[in-house]
Amino acid sequence: MLDALRWLLLAAGALMVGGTLLGFSRSPRWFIRLWDFPRVQIAVVATVSGALYAAFFFLGSAIEWVWLAAVGLCVGWQAYRIFPYTPLARRQVKRSGRLPHDRDSRGRRFRLLISNVRMENRATERLLRVIRENDPDLVLAVETDERWARAFDSLASVYPHAVRHPRGNYYGMVLLSKLPLVDPRVEFLVQDDIPSIHTGVELPGGDRIFLHGLHPRPPEPVRGQDSTPRDAELVIVGRRIGEGERRPTVVAGDLNDVAWSPVSELFLRLSGLLDPRVGRGMFNSFNANNPFFRYPLDHVFHSDDFRLVSLRRLPHIGSDHFPLLIELSYEPEGEAGQPEPGKRPGDEEEAREKLVEQAEAARTGDDRPSRE
């Protein structure tokens, strides 16, 4: 029994080290990119296996020292990657200093609720109740089919402005808004069955901001789907924001990627957007049904024009995702102190590589699931 435990600890530590090393690859293969997700779990398993082995089985051989060193480096690297999304780190986005009762403040604040509803979820009233209780100005719902679109009809009197694109393939989207939408459009940036919503939004005070709603196709093992189309969509949107006319911008949705992945970080550097979770917490939204394997898959990124009023995860609605609610204050005249992530050498080359990979995958059909 003890010998079996010894080998189990050695194998667990080696697996965590191997997965960590795979994460350095730029490959879009799902069995590599999935190692981007469980950084907390990798750090915990590596720590436990290393500590138990050192306490009960360590004999001082050279190979054991090498194994322990590798496990220690693995834990250190994962902790380094996780650290920005803990309250110990410096906050990237400042809290709004405006008083909520000021007239100017009221005219520049807005609340956005995002939710992956899970298409098969029949408990539509649970999300409708959460929306009514939290009273957001904008609601972005993804995985919306026709049944979910009809369920939102009951909110039409409160949300007179809407962009509806329900689909039965898990990629439908609905945007509901109390605020006027300016030139809203649905685009298919990478694939003809994966929509995204792009629109101007007029705030109560008359200012205009711009919102991108995204839900790219995820890497997944069940259907043999690589991350190529997801990565390409994030690169396209990141470039569009970073190279376009400077304007107050918000990107929201289920990006099917964790905040600390290389692709999400590339997206932020290309776009120059900020992540309000940095220094505040992970706000894990998926999997709502499994407390041991939860990751921050639902995101709100924004330009330096905004300050944070509040950010919180909302109650379970029967989906495998928790909704998120964020309130932002448009303060373009705010003090400096929210440094935008700058591009690194090689970012443009990596972005081009991802677009070339997607073009080739689209040509061969490899950008689609291999198993439906």
Coordinates of C-alpha atoms in Angstrom, one line a residue:
M1 CA 0.0 0.0 0.0
L2 CA 2.8 2.4 0.9
D3 CA 4.7 1.6 -2.2
A4 CA 1.6 2.3 -4.3
L5 CA 1.1 5.6 -2.5
R6 CA 4.7 6.6 -3.2
W7 CA 4.3 5.9 -6.9
L8 CA 1.0 7.7 -7.0
L9 CA 2.6 10.8 -5.5
L10 CA 5.5 10.7 -7.9
A11 CA 3.1 10.3 -10.9
A12 CA 0.8 13.1 -9.7
G13 CA 3.8 15.5 -9.3
A14 CA 5.2 14.5 -12.7
L15 CA 1.8 15.0 -14.4
M16 CA 1.5 18.5 -13.0
V17 CA 5.0 19.4 -14.1
G18 CA 4.3 18.0 -17.6
G19 CA 1.0 19.9 -17.9
T20 CA 2.7 23.1 -16.8
L21 CA 5.4 22.6 -19.5
L22 CA 2.7 21.9 -22.2
G23 CA 1.1 25.3 -21.3
F24 CA 4.2 27.1 -22.6
S25 CA 3.4 25.9 -26.1
R26 CA 1.5 28.1 -28.6
S27 CA -0.2 25.1 -30.0
P28 CA -4.1 25.3 -30.3
R29 CA -4.6 21.6 -29.7
W30 CA -7.2 21.1 -27.1
F31 CA -5.1 18.7 -25.0
I32 CA -2.5 21.4 -24.6
R33 CA -4.8 24.5 -24.2
L34 CA -6.9 22.8 -21.5
W35 CA -3.9 23.0 -19.2
D36 CA -4.4 26.8 -19.2
F37 CA -7.5 26.4 -17.1
P38 CA -6.8 24.5 -13.9
R39 CA -3.8 26.5 -12.5
V40 CA -5.2 26.5 -9.0
Q41 CA -5.8 22.8 -9.1
I42 CA -2.3 22.1 -10.6
A43 CA -0.7 24.2 -7.8
V44 CA -2.7 22.3 -5.1
V45 CA -2.0 18.8 -6.5
A46 CA 1.7 19.6 -7.0
T47 CA 2.0 21.1 -3.5
V48 CA 0.3 18.1 -1.8
S49 CA 2.2 15.5 -3.7
G50 CA 5.5 17.2 -3.1
A51 CA 4.9 17.8 0.6
L52 CA 3.7 14.2 1.3
Y53 CA 6.5 12.7 -0.6
A54 CA 9.1 14.8 1.2
A55 CA 7.6 14.0 4.5
F56 CA 7.2 10.2 4.2
F57 CA 9.2 8.8 1.3
F58 CA 12.2 11.1 0.6
L59 CA 15.5 9.2 0.7
G60 CA 17.8 11.9 -0.7
S61 CA 18.6 10.4 -4.1
A62 CA 19.6 12.7 -7.0
I63 CA 16.5 11.8 -8.9
E64 CA 14.3 12.7 -6.0
W65 CA 15.9 16.1 -5.6
V66 CA 15.3 16.7 -9.3
W67 CA 11.7 15.7 -9.0
L68 CA 11.1 17.9 -5.9
A69 CA 12.8 20.8 -7.6
A70 CA 10.6 20.4 -10.7
V71 CA 7.5 20.2 -8.5
G72 CA 8.6 23.3 -6.6
L73 CA 9.1 25.3 -9.8
C74 CA 5.7 24.1 -11.0
V75 CA 4.0 25.4 -7.8
G76 CA 5.9 28.7 -8.0
W77 CA 5.0 29.3 -11.7
Q78 CA 1.4 28.5 -11.2
A79 CA 1.2 30.8 -8.1
Y80 CA 2.9 33.5 -10.1
R81 CA 0.2 33.2 -12.8
I82 CA -2.6 33.1 -10.3
F83 CA -1.4 35.9 -8.1
P84 CA -2.8 38.9 -10.1
Y85 CA -6.3 37.5 -9.6
T86 CA -6.0 37.5 -5.8
P87 CA -6.8 40.4 -3.4
L88 CA -3.1 40.5 -2.6
A89 CA -2.2 42.0 -6.0
R90 CA -2.5 45.6 -6.9
R91 CA -5.8 46.5 -8.4
Q92 CA -5.7 47.3 -12.1
V93 CA -9.0 49.2 -12.2
K94 CA -9.6 52.0 -9.7
R95 CA -12.9 52.3 -7.8
S96 CA -15.1 55.2 -8.9
G97 CA -14.7 58.2 -6.7
R98 CA -18.0 59.7 -7.8
L99 CA -20.9 59.9 -5.3
P100 CA -23.9 57.9 -6.6
H101 CA -26.4 60.6 -5.9
D102 CA -24.6 63.2 -8.1
R103 CA -26.6 64.0 -11.2
D104 CA -23.5 63.7 -13.4
S105 CA -22.6 60.4 -11.8
R106 CA -26.1 58.9 -12.4
G107 CA -25.9 59.9 -16.1
R108 CA -22.6 58.1 -16.6
R109 CA -23.1 54.9 -14.7
F110 CA -24.5 51.7 -16.1
R111 CA -25.0 48.1 -14.9
L112 CA -24.3 45.1 -17.2
L113 CA -25.4 41.6 -16.5
I114 CA -23.8 38.7 -18.5
S115 CA -25.1 35.1 -18.4
N116 CA -24.4 31.9 -20.2
V117 CA -27.9 30.5 -19.8
R118 CA -27.1 26.9 -20.9
M119 CA -29.3 26.2 -23.8
E120 CA -30.9 23.1 -22.2
N121 CA -31.7 24.9 -19.0
R122 CA -35.5 25.0 -18.6
A123 CA -35.5 27.2 -15.5
T124 CA -35.9 30.4 -17.4
E125 CA -37.8 32.1 -14.6
R126 CA -34.7 31.9 -12.3
L127 CA -32.7 34.1 -14.6
L128 CA -35.7 36.5 -15.2
R129 CA -36.0 36.8 -11.4
V130 CA -32.3 37.6 -11.0
I131 CA -32.6 40.3 -13.8
R132 CA -35.6 41.9 -12.1
E133 CA -34.0 41.8 -8.7
N134 CA -30.7 43.4 -9.9
D135 CA -32.2 45.8 -12.4
P136 CA -29.2 46.0 -14.9
D137 CA -29.3 48.5 -17.7
L138 CA -27.9 45.9 -20.2
V139 CA -28.3 42.1 -20.3
L140 CA -26.1 40.0 -22.5
A141 CA -27.3 36.3 -22.6
V142 CA -25.5 33.6 -24.6
E143 CA -26.5 30.1 -25.6
T144 CA -29.9 31.5 -26.2
D145 CA -32.2 29.4 -28.5
E146 CA -35.7 30.4 -29.6
R147 CA -37.2 29.2 -26.3
W148 CA -34.9 31.5 -24.3
A149 CA -35.6 34.4 -26.7
R150 CA -39.3 34.0 -26.1
A151 CA -38.8 33.9 -22.4
F152 CA -37.1 37.4 -22.6
D153 CA -40.3 38.8 -24.3
S154 CA -41.7 39.3 -20.8
L155 CA -39.0 41.9 -20.2
A156 CA -39.8 43.9 -23.4
S157 CA -41.5 46.8 -21.5
V158 CA -38.4 47.3 -19.3
Y159 CA -35.8 46.7 -22.0
P160 CA -37.2 48.3 -25.2
H161 CA -34.0 48.0 -27.1
A162 CA -32.7 44.6 -28.1
V163 CA -30.5 42.6 -30.5
R164 CA -31.8 39.1 -30.8
H165 CA -29.9 36.3 -32.6
P166 CA -31.2 33.0 -31.1
R167 CA -29.6 29.8 -32.5
G168 CA -30.0 26.1 -31.7
N169 CA -26.2 25.4 -31.8
Y170 CA -25.3 26.8 -28.3
Y171 CA -24.1 30.1 -29.8
G172 CA -27.2 32.2 -29.9
M173 CA -27.0 35.7 -28.4
V174 CA -29.5 38.2 -27.0
L175 CA -28.7 41.7 -25.9
L176 CA -31.4 43.6 -23.9
S177 CA -31.0 47.2 -23.1
K178 CA -32.8 50.0 -21.3
L179 CA -30.4 52.4 -23.0
P180 CA -30.6 53.3 -26.7
L181 CA -28.5 51.2 -29.0
V182 CA -26.6 53.0 -31.8
D183 CA -26.0 51.1 -35.0
P184 CA -26.3 47.6 -33.5
R185 CA -25.1 44.7 -35.7
V186 CA -24.5 41.0 -35.5
E187 CA -21.3 39.9 -37.1
F188 CA -19.7 36.5 -37.9
L189 CA -16.1 37.3 -37.4
V190 CA -14.6 33.8 -37.9
Q191 CA -17.3 31.2 -38.6
D192 CA -20.7 31.5 -40.1
D193 CA -22.5 29.9 -37.2
I194 CA -20.8 31.9 -34.4
P195 CA -22.3 35.3 -34.0
S196 CA -21.1 38.3 -32.0
I197 CA -22.9 41.6 -31.2
H198 CA -21.3 45.0 -31.7
T199 CA -23.1 48.2 -30.8
G200 CA -22.9 51.7 -29.5
V201 CA -24.8 52.4 -26.3
E202 CA -26.0 55.9 -25.3
L203 CA -25.7 56.5 -21.6
P204 CA -28.4 58.5 -19.7
G205 CA -26.1 61.6 -19.7
G206 CA -25.7 61.5 -23.5
D207 CA -22.2 59.9 -23.7
R208 CA -21.8 57.1 -26.1
I209 CA -19.8 54.0 -25.4
F210 CA -19.2 50.8 -27.5
L211 CA -20.0 47.2 -26.5
H212 CA -18.7 44.0 -28.0
G213 CA -20.6 40.8 -27.0
L214 CA -18.6 37.6 -27.7
H215 CA -19.0 33.9 -27.3
P216 CA -16.4 32.1 -29.4
R217 CA -16.2 28.3 -29.9
P218 CA -14.3 26.6 -27.1
P219 CA -11.5 24.0 -27.2
E220 CA -13.0 20.8 -25.9
P221 CA -12.0 17.1 -25.8
V222 CA -15.5 15.5 -26.3
R223 CA -15.8 16.7 -29.8
G224 CA -12.1 17.1 -30.7
Q225 CA -12.3 20.9 -31.0
D226 CA -9.1 22.9 -30.9
S227 CA -8.8 26.5 -29.8
T228 CA -8.0 27.9 -33.3
P229 CA -11.3 29.7 -34.0
R230 CA -11.6 31.0 -30.4
D231 CA -8.0 32.4 -30.6
A232 CA -8.7 34.0 -34.0
E233 CA -11.9 35.7 -32.8
L234 CA -10.1 37.2 -29.8
V235 CA -7.2 38.4 -32.0
I236 CA -9.6 40.0 -34.5
V237 CA -11.5 41.9 -31.8
G238 CA -8.4 42.8 -29.9
R239 CA -6.8 44.3 -33.1
R240 CA -10.0 46.1 -34.1
I241 CA -10.1 47.8 -30.7
G242 CA -6.3 48.5 -30.4
E243 CA -5.9 49.8 -34.0
G244 CA -9.2 51.6 -34.4
E245 CA -10.4 55.0 -33.4
R246 CA -10.0 55.6 -29.7
R247 CA -13.4 55.2 -28.0
P248 CA -14.8 54.0 -24.6
T249 CA -15.1 50.3 -25.1
V250 CA -16.4 47.3 -23.2
V251 CA -16.0 43.6 -24.2
A252 CA -18.2 41.1 -22.4
G253 CA -19.3 37.5 -22.7
D254 CA -18.3 33.9 -22.2
L255 CA -15.0 33.9 -24.0
N256 CA -14.4 30.2 -23.3
D257 CA -11.0 31.1 -21.9
V258 CA -9.6 31.8 -18.5
A259 CA -8.4 35.3 -17.6
W260 CA -4.8 34.1 -17.1
S261 CA -4.3 32.2 -20.4
P262 CA -1.7 33.3 -22.9
V263 CA -4.5 34.1 -25.5
S264 CA -6.5 36.2 -23.1
E265 CA -3.4 38.1 -22.1
L266 CA -2.5 38.6 -25.8
F267 CA -6.0 39.9 -26.4
L268 CA -5.6 42.5 -23.6
R269 CA -2.3 43.6 -24.9
L270 CA -3.6 44.0 -28.5
S271 CA -6.7 45.9 -27.3
G272 CA -5.3 47.9 -24.5
L273 CA -8.3 47.0 -22.3
L274 CA -8.3 46.5 -18.5
D275 CA -9.5 43.6 -16.4
P276 CA -11.4 44.8 -13.2
R277 CA -10.8 41.4 -11.5
V278 CA -7.1 42.0 -11.2
G279 CA -6.4 42.6 -7.5
R280 CA -10.0 41.7 -6.5
G281 CA -10.4 38.0 -7.1
M282 CA -11.1 35.3 -9.8
F283 CA -15.0 35.6 -9.8
N284 CA -15.1 32.0 -11.1
S285 CA -18.3 31.6 -13.2
F286 CA -17.9 28.0 -14.5
N287 CA -18.7 25.3 -13.5
A288 CA -21.6 26.4 -11.3
N289 CA -22.4 22.7 -10.6
N290 CA -18.9 21.7 -9.4
P291 CA -17.2 23.8 -6.7
F292 CA -13.9 22.0 -7.1
F293 CA -13.4 22.8 -10.8
R294 CA -14.4 26.4 -11.3
Y295 CA -12.8 28.9 -13.6
P296 CA -13.3 32.5 -14.7
L297 CA -14.7 32.0 -18.2
D298 CA -17.2 34.9 -18.3
H299 CA -15.5 38.3 -18.7
V300 CA -15.9 42.0 -18.8
F301 CA -12.9 44.0 -20.1
H302 CA -13.0 47.7 -20.6
S303 CA -10.9 50.7 -21.7
D304 CA -9.3 53.2 -19.4
D305 CA -12.3 55.5 -19.7
F306 CA -14.2 53.6 -16.9
R307 CA -13.9 53.2 -13.1
L308 CA -15.4 50.3 -11.2
V309 CA -18.5 50.8 -9.0
S310 CA -19.2 47.1 -8.2
L311 CA -18.5 43.6 -9.5
R312 CA -20.2 40.4 -8.2
R313 CA -21.2 36.9 -9.1
L314 CA -24.9 36.3 -8.9
P315 CA -26.8 33.2 -7.7
H316 CA -27.2 29.9 -9.5
I317 CA -29.9 30.0 -12.3
G318 CA -29.9 26.4 -13.3
S319 CA -27.1 26.9 -15.8
D320 CA -23.5 25.6 -15.6
H321 CA -22.4 29.2 -15.4
F322 CA -23.1 31.8 -12.8
P323 CA -24.2 35.2 -14.1
L324 CA -21.9 38.2 -13.4
L325 CA -23.1 41.8 -12.7
I326 CA -20.8 44.8 -13.1
E327 CA -21.4 48.4 -12.6
L328 CA -19.1 50.9 -14.3
S329 CA -18.8 54.6 -14.2
Y330 CA -17.7 56.5 -17.4
E331 CA -15.0 58.8 -16.2
P332 CA -12.7 59.7 -19.1
E333 CA -11.4 62.7 -17.2
G334 CA -10.3 60.5 -14.3
E335 CA -6.8 60.6 -12.9
A336 CA -4.1 58.5 -14.4
G337 CA -3.2 55.3 -12.6
Q338 CA -4.8 52.6 -14.7
P339 CA -1.9 51.7 -16.9
E340 CA -3.0 49.9 -20.1
P341 CA -1.2 46.7 -20.9
G342 CA 1.3 47.5 -23.6
K343 CA 2.2 45.3 -26.5
R344 CA 5.3 43.1 -26.3
P345 CA 7.8 42.2 -29.0
G346 CA 6.4 39.3 -30.9
D347 CA 2.7 40.0 -30.2
E348 CA 1.9 41.0 -33.7
E349 CA 3.7 38.0 -35.1
E350 CA 1.7 35.7 -32.7
A351 CA -1.5 37.4 -33.7
R352 CA -0.8 36.9 -37.4
E353 CA 0.1 33.2 -36.7
K354 CA -3.3 32.7 -35.1
L355 CA -5.1 34.2 -38.0
V356 CA -3.1 32.1 -40.5
E357 CA -3.9 29.0 -38.5
Q358 CA -7.6 29.8 -38.6
A359 CA -7.5 30.5 -42.3
E360 CA -5.8 27.1 -42.9
A361 CA -8.2 25.3 -40.5
A362 CA -11.2 26.8 -42.3
R363 CA -9.8 25.7 -45.6
T364 CA -9.4 22.1 -44.5
G365 CA -12.5 22.0 -42.2
D366 CA -10.3 21.5 -39.1
D367 CA -11.9 24.5 -37.4
R368 CA -15.0 22.5 -36.8
P369 CA -15.6 19.8 -34.2
S370 CA -14.4 16.4 -35.4
R371 CA -17.2 14.6 -33.6
E372 CA -20.7 16.1 -33.5

